[in-house]
XYZ file of C-alpha atoms in Angstrom:
340
model
C 7.660 -29.298 -12.189
C 8.582 -27.402 -9.057
C 8.897 -23.718 -9.647
C 11.417 -21.848 -7.739
C 10.630 -18.557 -6.098
C 12.706 -16.469 -8.369
C 11.078 -18.078 -11.411
C 7.368 -17.698 -10.387
C 6.608 -14.297 -11.816
C 7.974 -15.147 -15.199
C 6.303 -18.479 -15.354
C 2.948 -17.083 -14.343
C 3.074 -14.324 -17.131
C 4.167 -16.759 -19.810
C 3.705 -20.598 -18.899
C 5.766 -22.975 -20.902
C 3.822 -24.334 -23.859
C 4.350 -27.966 -22.822
C 2.289 -27.322 -19.498
C -1.013 -29.137 -19.428
C -1.765 -28.952 -15.605
C -0.807 -26.148 -13.329
C -1.548 -26.194 -9.623
C -1.610 -22.967 -7.711
C -1.715 -23.405 -4.042
C -1.033 -21.591 -0.704
C -2.504 -19.598 2.285
C -2.477 -16.318 0.380
C -5.944 -16.772 -1.471
C -5.670 -13.260 -2.998
C -2.305 -14.077 -4.517
C -3.469 -17.456 -5.563
C -6.625 -16.127 -7.378
C -4.468 -13.285 -9.070
C -1.995 -15.901 -10.367
C -4.690 -18.113 -11.601
C -6.236 -15.309 -13.555
C -2.977 -14.261 -15.088
C -2.223 -17.742 -16.091
C -5.722 -18.168 -17.491
C -5.463 -14.933 -19.537
C -2.496 -16.343 -21.245
C -4.617 -19.096 -22.668
C -7.801 -17.287 -23.428
C -8.617 -13.537 -23.679
C -11.982 -13.646 -21.670
C -12.025 -15.872 -18.559
C -15.875 -15.911 -18.800
C -15.824 -17.233 -22.439
C -18.380 -20.058 -22.233
C -17.076 -21.853 -25.223
C -13.363 -21.952 -24.301
C -13.532 -21.775 -20.578
C -15.016 -24.429 -18.064
C -15.058 -24.124 -14.380
C -15.449 -27.071 -12.187
C -16.034 -27.721 -8.512
C -15.095 -30.555 -6.367
C -18.914 -31.572 -6.034
C -19.133 -31.791 -9.750
C -16.123 -34.003 -10.043
C -17.137 -36.120 -7.184
C -20.537 -36.867 -9.006
C -18.900 -37.223 -12.441
C -15.060 -37.948 -12.288
C -15.035 -38.193 -16.114
C -15.957 -34.674 -16.525
C -12.481 -33.284 -15.944
C -11.028 -35.215 -18.900
C -14.105 -34.673 -20.993
C -13.856 -30.964 -20.510
C -10.125 -30.866 -21.164
C -10.360 -33.090 -24.216
C -13.278 -31.290 -25.882
C -12.545 -29.372 -29.022
C -13.176 -25.639 -28.885
C -16.333 -24.673 -30.887
C -14.911 -21.226 -31.623
C -11.376 -22.342 -32.253
C -8.387 -21.562 -29.837
C -7.182 -23.105 -26.755
C -9.451 -24.242 -23.829
C -9.010 -23.505 -20.145
C -10.418 -25.740 -17.471
C -10.417 -24.127 -13.868
C -10.873 -26.354 -10.952
C -11.662 -24.482 -7.796
C -10.940 -25.861 -4.247
C -8.564 -28.657 -5.646
C -7.574 -31.433 -3.335
C -5.754 -34.703 -3.304
C -8.858 -36.376 -4.408
C -8.004 -35.170 -7.949
C -4.598 -36.771 -8.185
C -5.686 -40.131 -9.833
C -7.882 -38.192 -12.251
C -4.990 -36.099 -13.313
C -2.533 -38.951 -13.604
C -4.929 -40.719 -15.975
C -5.500 -37.467 -18.128
C -1.809 -36.787 -18.587
C -1.405 -40.189 -20.115
C -3.042 -38.653 -23.328
C -3.620 -35.010 -22.650
C -5.128 -32.435 -25.094
C -2.247 -30.251 -26.431
C -4.754 -27.328 -26.806
C -6.123 -27.333 -23.215
C -4.793 -26.110 -19.889
C -6.092 -27.225 -16.483
C -5.498 -24.877 -13.792
C -6.067 -26.063 -10.222
C -6.789 -23.566 -7.471
C -6.070 -24.952 -4.017
C -5.554 -23.718 -0.454
C -2.411 -24.623 1.610
C -1.192 -28.064 0.830
C 1.510 -29.914 2.957
C 4.611 -31.414 1.298
C 2.995 -34.727 1.935
C 0.052 -33.877 -0.438
C -0.296 -36.340 -3.270
C -1.660 -33.519 -5.581
C 1.299 -31.231 -4.810
C 3.864 -34.003 -5.141
C 2.480 -35.002 -8.441
C 2.485 -31.568 -9.934
C 5.952 -31.017 -8.679
C 7.357 -34.096 -10.355
C 5.275 -34.662 -13.514
C 6.812 -33.309 -16.757
C 3.760 -31.714 -18.003
C 2.432 -30.328 -14.743
C 3.786 -27.556 -12.434
C 3.182 -26.397 -8.816
C 3.227 -22.804 -7.844
C 3.112 -21.775 -4.092
C 1.462 -18.596 -2.891
C 2.650 -17.787 0.482
C 1.868 -14.609 2.465
C 4.234 -11.895 1.055
C 6.618 -10.103 3.272
C 7.291 -6.401 3.088
C 10.112 -6.773 0.455
C 7.675 -8.356 -1.868
C 4.993 -5.681 -1.271
C 7.487 -3.110 -1.770
C 7.997 -4.337 -5.331
C 4.400 -4.630 -5.916
C 3.723 -1.109 -4.622
C 6.350 0.522 -6.935
C 5.268 -1.544 -9.893
C 1.537 -0.634 -9.509
C 2.331 2.942 -9.100
C 4.696 2.947 -12.055
C 2.089 1.130 -14.221
C -0.322 4.039 -13.357
C 2.192 6.662 -14.166
C 2.818 7.749 -10.718
C 5.982 8.128 -8.556
C 5.990 7.355 -4.892
C 8.548 8.401 -2.266
C 10.302 5.864 -0.045
C 8.542 6.725 3.284
C 5.105 6.168 1.552
C 6.402 2.732 0.195
C 7.729 1.645 3.635
C 4.564 2.567 5.447
C 2.290 1.022 3.007
C 4.425 -2.279 2.911
C 3.889 -2.626 6.518
C 0.258 -1.591 6.504
C -1.105 -3.781 3.720
C 0.888 -7.048 4.381
C -1.129 -10.268 4.525
C -3.270 -10.780 1.401
C -2.469 -9.902 -2.193
C -6.194 -9.215 -2.897
C -6.430 -6.795 0.093
C -2.985 -5.074 -0.986
C -4.407 -4.593 -4.651
C -7.549 -2.980 -3.172
C -5.610 -0.571 -0.807
C -3.301 0.352 -3.837
C -6.370 1.002 -6.120
C -7.845 3.082 -3.328
C -4.646 5.112 -3.208
C -4.383 5.711 -6.772
C -7.959 6.824 -6.938
C -7.455 9.119 -4.113
C -4.421 10.673 -5.861
C -6.404 11.215 -9.119
C -5.453 10.480 -12.719
C -4.445 14.123 -13.323
C -2.380 14.676 -10.233
C 1.332 14.516 -11.347
C 2.916 15.144 -8.035
C 4.860 12.273 -6.268
C 2.734 10.061 -3.844
C 3.834 10.964 -0.388
C 3.512 9.376 3.057
C 0.493 11.859 3.850
C -1.160 10.573 0.606
C -0.873 6.937 1.713
C -2.074 7.553 5.238
C -4.906 9.597 4.154
C -6.208 7.013 1.640
C -5.353 3.839 3.627
C -5.444 5.029 7.011
C -7.960 2.223 8.005
C -5.599 -0.333 6.695
C -2.911 0.874 9.229
C -4.923 2.154 12.013
C -5.167 -1.209 13.773
C -2.437 -2.806 11.464
C -0.281 -5.639 12.201
C 2.473 -3.330 13.217
C 0.447 -2.414 16.368
C 0.508 -6.092 17.256
C 4.248 -6.745 16.543
C 5.454 -3.776 18.380
C 3.197 -4.426 21.325
C 4.491 -7.954 21.544
C 8.120 -7.123 21.186
C 7.739 -4.097 23.719
C 6.489 -6.680 26.282
C 3.111 -4.910 26.355
C 0.874 -7.964 26.986
C -2.352 -6.229 27.499
C -2.190 -4.242 24.284
C -0.879 -7.187 22.390
C -3.929 -9.201 23.275
C -6.329 -6.314 22.426
C -4.912 -5.645 19.015
C -4.761 -9.496 18.384
C -8.525 -9.751 19.072
C -9.241 -6.720 16.867
C -7.309 -8.297 13.948
C -9.467 -11.495 14.191
C -12.567 -9.381 14.205
C -11.433 -7.645 10.960
C -10.911 -11.069 9.337
C -7.046 -11.194 9.230
C -6.043 -14.952 8.860
C -3.805 -16.558 11.420
C -1.065 -17.269 8.878
C -0.682 -13.670 8.154
C -0.385 -12.802 11.969
C 2.304 -15.478 12.451
C 4.343 -14.621 9.318
C 4.233 -10.961 10.322
C 5.732 -11.838 13.754
C 8.242 -14.122 12.244
C 9.436 -11.287 9.950
C 9.593 -8.779 12.720
C 11.652 -11.086 15.024
C 13.874 -12.102 12.170
C 14.620 -8.564 11.460
C 15.326 -7.880 15.088
C 17.582 -11.016 15.165
C 19.528 -9.738 12.201
C 20.059 -6.275 13.854
C 21.020 -7.789 17.226
C 23.603 -9.998 15.549
C 25.281 -6.974 13.907
C 25.042 -5.136 17.256
C 26.782 -8.009 18.969
C 29.425 -7.784 16.354
C 30.209 -4.280 17.406
C 27.903 -2.098 15.125
C 25.839 0.693 16.686
C 22.142 0.066 16.561
C 21.497 2.873 13.928
C 24.162 1.326 11.573
C 22.899 -2.280 12.220
C 19.387 -1.165 11.231
C 20.429 0.423 8.017
C 21.355 -3.167 6.697
C 17.601 -4.079 6.710
C 15.672 -4.073 3.506
C 13.057 -2.723 3.215
C 14.333 -0.048 5.716
C 12.447 0.397 9.162
C 9.798 3.132 8.677
C 11.321 6.351 10.012
C 8.503 6.778 12.640
C 9.264 3.320 14.169
C 13.070 3.581 14.197
C 13.251 4.586 17.740
C 10.953 1.811 18.920
C 12.756 -0.800 16.727
C 16.072 0.354 18.059
C 14.846 0.018 21.581
C 13.688 -3.475 21.038
C 16.954 -4.438 19.494
C 18.593 -3.336 22.500
C 16.066 -4.981 24.901
C 16.178 -8.407 23.173
C 19.167 -10.726 23.523
C 20.106 -12.974 20.578
C 19.311 -16.220 22.215
C 15.946 -14.982 23.366
C 14.967 -13.963 19.739
C 16.186 -17.400 18.488
C 13.739 -18.877 20.908
C 10.969 -16.752 19.839
C 11.617 -17.611 16.111
C 11.692 -21.398 16.913
C 8.288 -21.021 18.953
C 6.711 -19.138 16.002
C 7.870 -21.865 13.599
C 6.383 -24.567 15.942
C 3.143 -22.467 16.239
C 2.675 -22.382 12.394
C 3.214 -26.202 12.293
C 0.768 -26.896 15.171
C -1.935 -24.647 13.539
C -1.681 -26.831 10.556
C -1.585 -30.253 12.170
C -3.435 -30.154 15.477
C -7.170 -30.116 16.317
C -6.731 -27.321 18.667
C -8.462 -23.956 17.738
C -6.075 -21.730 15.722
C -6.961 -18.631 17.529
C -6.317 -20.141 20.927
C -2.834 -21.296 19.888
C -2.095 -17.879 18.373
C -3.470 -16.043 21.465
C -1.154 -18.323 23.733
C 1.834 -17.402 21.616
C 1.047 -13.669 21.686
C 0.653 -13.599 25.420
C 3.773 -15.939 26.037
C 6.230 -13.989 23.765
C 4.979 -10.618 24.995
C 5.571 -11.752 28.485
C 9.232 -12.613 27.827
C 11.797 -10.478 29.380
C 13.964 -10.471 26.280
């Protein structure tokens, strides 16, 4: 079963009872791990339960392929359903899973955790088409997705947060769900359980300042401003901080997509300020002047060339043998050198 984006959250919280195998894959490892845990807890109360939970590695299955079926088919000593977690899953498991699903255990669920899998992946194809299996993608979330996460997290903690704080946070913590969760936990701890005042922009910047000091915003605005020297400097700093290439590429794609949408409205006769208001989430108020200047600077055709180049870059990074950091650096330099 191929899970559509709009159905993912509901599926993760309450997987259909006929599911026997669920593959969770994608470049956002934090989001992948979080969804795997949520699904796992829908089967067992304690993910560390030695009687009802088994965690298998590729090395274990390579030495003993029958172990997967044995663990999934075993009866629980303490009653209840069994959860089998397979880390770093790959196409080598496809045949094992096909054989298992010919006679699966109705009281067990196999959860496969994988990195990014191409559409040609046999494991992904199998889980997308089998009746009792499902595939859930975990791609790097954009600012719109993070806006929802921020509001839900604050609401669950009994806190209200103002729009400026949400907008700033969404741009500052984009990239990895685990990192985003960590920064939100830091913010709530900073605010304190007994503080009933609304979370403000100042609160967010005070608690998560390090997340935004050399944030991806510094990179995308330097690139779109044509500041080549600063763009390369910030890019190297992001790499040193461990930001993965897919996060950098997707953030650049998102920024230029927003510029393109604004430019199209401007070409249709709307003033820049009005055209920018159509964006969701809105442009952070401190960046509105810079964003408006970039929308004026870039032509529609140039923005389309940039978006096409970034799409090609993502494909090259996944399929060629060239160093990813070199490909990304070339793109950063090339785009920032464009006249717009």
